[in-house]
Short mmCIF file of C-alpha atoms in Angstrom, two decimals:
data_model
loop_
_atom_site.label_atom_id
_atom_site.label_comp_id
_atom_site.label_asym_id
_atom_site.label_seq_id
_atom_site.Cartn_x
_atom_site.Cartn_y
_atom_site.Cartn_z
CA GLU A 1 -212.74 -16.62 45.52
CA ALA A 2 -209.82 -18.04 43.27
CA GLY A 3 -209.07 -21.61 44.08
CA VAL A 4 -205.60 -23.60 44.72
CA ALA A 5 -203.52 -23.12 41.73
CA GLN A 6 -201.12 -26.10 40.79
CA SER A 7 -198.89 -26.59 37.82
CA PRO A 8 -198.06 -28.26 35.90
CA ARG A 9 -201.05 -30.65 35.56
CA TYR A 10 -199.17 -33.53 33.92
CA LYS A 11 -195.52 -34.50 33.97
CA ILE A 12 -193.76 -37.69 32.62
CA ILE A 13 -190.20 -38.31 33.37
CA GLU A 14 -187.53 -40.99 33.39
CA LYS A 15 -186.55 -42.59 36.82
CA ARG A 16 -183.76 -40.87 38.32
CA GLN A 17 -184.80 -37.41 36.73
CA SER A 18 -186.03 -34.50 38.74
CA VAL A 19 -189.24 -32.68 38.93
CA ALA A 20 -190.73 -29.79 40.63
CA PHE A 21 -194.44 -28.78 41.21
CA TRP A 22 -195.51 -25.45 42.05
CA CYS A 23 -198.60 -24.39 44.30
CA ASN A 24 -200.20 -20.96 44.81
CA PRO A 25 -202.76 -21.39 47.62
CA ILE A 26 -205.96 -19.53 48.51
CA SER A 27 -205.10 -15.67 49.29
CA GLY A 28 -205.04 -15.42 52.99
CA HIS A 29 -204.78 -19.02 53.72
CA ALA A 30 -201.79 -19.40 56.33
CA THR A 31 -201.71 -23.38 56.26
CA LEU A 32 -200.40 -25.10 53.11
CA TYR A 33 -200.21 -28.99 52.60
CA TRP A 34 -198.74 -31.18 50.17
CA TYR A 35 -200.50 -34.58 49.81
CA GLN A 36 -199.52 -37.70 47.62
CA GLN A 37 -202.12 -39.68 46.17
CA ILE A 38 -201.41 -42.93 44.59
CA LEU A 39 -204.02 -44.54 42.36
CA GLY A 40 -206.77 -46.21 44.38
CA GLN A 41 -205.78 -44.67 47.60
CA GLY A 42 -206.63 -41.85 49.77
CA PRO A 43 -204.47 -38.72 50.07
CA LYS A 44 -201.33 -39.08 52.25
CA LEU A 45 -199.88 -35.91 53.87
CA LEU A 46 -196.25 -35.33 52.72
CA ILE A 47 -195.71 -31.91 54.44
CA GLN A 48 -197.75 -29.17 56.21
CA PHE A 49 -196.79 -25.66 56.39
CA GLN A 50 -197.73 -22.67 58.77
CA ASN A 51 -197.06 -19.59 56.96
CA ASN A 52 -193.26 -20.49 55.84
CA GLY A 53 -192.71 -22.79 58.85
CA VAL A 54 -192.87 -26.62 58.69
CA VAL A 55 -195.37 -28.04 61.04
CA ASP A 56 -195.27 -31.60 60.01
CA ASP A 57 -192.85 -33.41 57.55
CA SER A 58 -192.98 -36.77 59.29
CA GLN A 59 -193.83 -38.76 55.99
CA LEU A 60 -191.66 -36.73 53.51
CA PRO A 61 -189.00 -39.10 52.17
CA LYS A 62 -186.39 -36.52 52.82
CA ASP A 63 -183.78 -38.13 50.82
CA ARG A 64 -185.38 -37.37 47.75
CA PHE A 65 -188.24 -34.95 48.33
CA SER A 66 -187.89 -31.49 49.43
CA ALA A 67 -190.35 -28.31 49.74
CA GLU A 68 -190.26 -24.88 50.46
CA ARG A 69 -192.79 -22.01 51.01
CA LEU A 70 -191.02 -18.80 50.38
CA LYS A 71 -192.54 -15.60 51.97
CA GLY A 72 -195.49 -18.04 53.27
CA VAL A 73 -197.44 -17.91 49.98
CA ASP A 74 -196.30 -20.15 47.12
CA SER A 75 -194.81 -23.37 47.52
CA THR A 76 -192.59 -25.88 45.51
CA LEU A 77 -192.30 -29.61 46.04
CA LYS A 78 -189.20 -31.25 44.20
CA ILE A 79 -188.50 -34.88 43.78
CA GLN A 80 -184.68 -35.76 42.87
CA PRO A 81 -184.04 -38.43 41.78
CA ALA A 82 -187.56 -39.81 41.15
CA LYS A 83 -188.29 -43.55 41.52
CA LEU A 84 -191.04 -45.58 39.72
CA GLU A 85 -193.14 -45.65 42.98
CA ASP A 86 -193.34 -41.70 43.00
CA SER A 87 -196.09 -41.98 40.10
CA ALA A 88 -198.79 -40.31 41.71
CA VAL A 89 -201.01 -37.19 41.75
CA TYR A 90 -199.43 -34.65 44.10
CA LEU A 91 -202.06 -32.56 45.68
CA CYS A 92 -201.73 -28.98 47.06
CA ALA A 93 -204.34 -27.92 49.77
CA SER A 94 -204.58 -24.72 51.83
CA SER A 95 -206.41 -23.72 54.95
CA LEU A 96 -207.36 -20.89 57.17
CA THR A 97 -206.72 -22.49 60.24
CA GLY A 98 -203.94 -22.61 62.85
CA GLY A 99 -203.54 -21.03 66.03
CA GLY A 100 -206.78 -22.24 67.53
CA SER A 101 -209.33 -20.88 64.90
CA GLY A 102 -210.88 -24.20 64.22
CA ALA A 103 -211.14 -27.42 62.18
CA ASN A 104 -208.91 -27.88 59.21
CA VAL A 105 -211.15 -27.25 56.28
CA LEU A 106 -208.96 -28.08 53.28
CA THR A 107 -209.33 -26.45 49.79
CA PHE A 108 -207.52 -28.69 47.48
CA GLY A 109 -206.17 -27.89 43.85
CA ALA A 110 -206.60 -29.97 41.05
CA GLY A 111 -203.36 -31.75 41.43
CA SER A 112 -200.44 -32.67 39.52
CA ARG A 113 -200.22 -36.06 38.04
CA LEU A 114 -196.56 -37.48 37.74
CA THR A 115 -195.65 -40.55 35.79
CA VAL A 116 -192.28 -41.95 36.34
CA LEU A 117 -191.03 -44.23 33.64
CA GLN B 1 -200.51 -48.11 60.10
CA GLN B 2 -203.79 -47.47 58.69
CA GLN B 3 -205.79 -45.14 61.18
CA VAL B 4 -209.00 -44.77 59.12
CA LYS B 5 -210.57 -47.97 57.32
CA GLN B 6 -213.28 -47.44 54.90
CA SER B 7 -215.63 -49.65 53.09
CA PRO B 8 -216.62 -50.68 50.70
CA GLN B 9 -213.99 -50.02 48.04
CA SER B 10 -216.58 -49.68 45.38
CA LEU B 11 -220.36 -49.20 45.33
CA ILE B 12 -222.98 -49.39 42.70
CA VAL B 13 -226.59 -48.07 43.49
CA GLN B 14 -229.58 -47.52 41.51
CA LYS B 15 -230.75 -43.93 40.96
CA GLY B 16 -233.02 -42.76 43.78
CA GLY B 17 -231.52 -45.35 46.33
CA ILE B 18 -229.54 -44.97 49.46
CA SER B 19 -225.71 -45.04 49.13
CA ILE B 20 -223.91 -46.05 52.55
CA ILE B 21 -220.23 -45.69 53.07
CA ASN B 22 -218.69 -46.92 56.34
CA CYS B 23 -215.49 -46.01 58.28
CA ALA B 24 -213.80 -46.94 61.55
CA TYR B 25 -211.05 -45.28 63.31
CA GLU B 26 -208.58 -46.38 65.89
CA ASN B 27 -207.34 -43.04 67.57
CA THR B 28 -209.68 -42.07 70.36
CA ALA B 29 -208.10 -38.65 70.38
CA PHE B 30 -209.50 -37.85 66.83
CA ASP B 31 -212.63 -35.40 67.16
CA TYR B 32 -213.31 -34.05 63.68
CA PHE B 33 -214.54 -36.33 61.03
CA PRO B 34 -215.05 -34.74 57.77
CA TRP B 35 -216.02 -36.53 54.32
CA TYR B 36 -214.57 -35.50 51.03
CA GLN B 37 -215.82 -36.03 47.48
CA GLN B 38 -213.59 -36.24 44.49
CA PHE B 39 -214.42 -36.17 40.98
CA PRO B 40 -212.13 -37.47 38.14
CA GLY B 41 -209.23 -34.91 37.44
CA LYS B 42 -210.34 -32.80 40.45
CA GLY B 43 -208.82 -32.52 43.97
CA PRO B 44 -211.18 -33.60 46.84
CA ALA B 45 -213.79 -31.09 48.20
CA LEU B 46 -215.21 -31.12 51.64
CA LEU B 47 -218.69 -32.44 51.56
CA ILE B 48 -219.79 -32.64 55.19
CA ALA B 49 -217.96 -33.11 58.49
CA ILE B 50 -218.98 -33.88 62.26
CA ARG B 51 -217.78 -33.55 65.70
CA PRO B 52 -218.32 -36.47 68.35
CA ASP B 53 -220.60 -34.38 70.44
CA VAL B 54 -223.33 -35.43 67.93
CA SER B 55 -224.51 -38.62 66.69
CA GLU B 56 -225.95 -37.30 63.27
CA LYS B 57 -225.31 -34.47 60.90
CA LYS B 58 -227.61 -33.76 57.92
CA GLU B 59 -227.01 -31.59 55.05
CA GLY B 60 -229.45 -31.83 52.34
CA ARG B 61 -229.39 -35.56 51.04
CA PHE B 62 -226.09 -36.05 52.84
CA THR B 63 -226.03 -37.43 56.37
CA ILE B 64 -223.31 -38.47 58.64
CA SER B 65 -223.99 -40.99 61.55
CA PHE B 66 -221.48 -41.14 64.18
CA ASN B 67 -220.95 -44.06 66.92
CA LYS B 68 -218.38 -43.00 69.41
CA SER B 69 -218.31 -46.11 71.44
CA ALA B 70 -217.86 -48.31 68.30
CA LYS B 71 -215.43 -45.68 66.77
CA GLN B 72 -217.32 -45.80 63.50
CA PHE B 73 -219.14 -43.21 61.39
CA SER B 74 -220.89 -43.53 58.03
CA LEU B 75 -222.15 -41.34 55.07
CA HIS B 76 -225.61 -41.88 53.90
CA ILE B 77 -226.63 -40.20 50.34
CA MET B 78 -230.42 -40.45 50.07
CA ASP B 79 -231.93 -40.20 46.77
CA SER B 80 -228.72 -41.00 44.93
CA GLN B 81 -228.34 -39.18 41.69
CA PRO B 82 -226.09 -40.04 38.77
CA GLY B 83 -224.13 -36.73 39.50
CA ASP B 84 -223.45 -38.26 42.84
CA SER B 85 -220.96 -40.56 41.02
CA ALA B 86 -217.58 -39.85 42.50
CA THR B 87 -214.90 -41.19 45.03
CA TYR B 88 -215.78 -40.53 48.72
CA PHE B 89 -213.13 -40.27 51.33
CA CYS B 90 -213.77 -40.47 54.97
CA ALA B 91 -211.17 -38.63 57.17
CA ALA B 92 -210.26 -38.10 60.91
CA SER B 93 -208.17 -35.65 62.87
CA LYS B 94 -207.64 -33.99 66.12
CA TRP B 95 -209.08 -30.62 66.18
CA GLU B 96 -206.54 -28.61 63.88
CA GLY B 97 -204.33 -31.74 63.64
CA LYS B 98 -203.43 -33.73 60.69
CA ILE B 99 -206.04 -35.21 58.69
CA ILE B 100 -205.97 -38.94 57.85
CA PHE B 101 -207.80 -40.20 54.94
CA GLY B 102 -209.21 -43.36 54.16
CA LYS B 103 -208.51 -45.31 50.93
CA GLY B 104 -211.89 -44.11 49.30
CA THR B 105 -214.89 -45.45 47.80
CA ARG B 106 -215.85 -45.27 44.22
CA LEU B 107 -219.40 -44.72 44.00
CA HIS B 108 -221.30 -45.16 40.86
CA ILE B 109 -224.93 -44.36 40.58
CA LEU B 110 -226.93 -46.09 37.77
CA PRO B 111 -229.35 -43.92 35.70
#
């Protein structure tokens, strides 16, 4: 089974520039998550999709972050304009669950490391 | 608001020893408690998980102990090996709900 694919793996940008990250979840996984992992901390959920609808985006800084999941498969996370504090690893994860089928067993991608200078 | 508190921040254990990582949660509605293991440059991967209807779950060298009344749970790694060196995250959620992660414990096993 192929894992969760993310790109790019690394990105360095100047503050106020924009950046986009792409995620391809495991085939058949209805739920997709974007997490932000700042160095030395645990992953923090930014947004959760169920198919192509948003389930939870309560911690997404909507003035600068946006995400979409077209056709319920791939997803893109965009940051515009970037701030220094956005330096982090952006993790995409997917799971089978939703609709009463059980606990959320997340499969994570390797992440996209963003450095904002 | 940090809903899952994890300790210690870092841990060094001799090969063959027992590694113990502790977590405490606040929300009594949580009913699913997974542990994730993360190696450098990789995403976290599910290691073991427990629900509050049992007090202990064991999978190989890894055991979760759960104390519902104290709202605490812990991960024990028996016969710790250098390959276990990684960052471990405890987490909690409502069944199918948003997963809240602890801050992580960096474990180093001395050869």
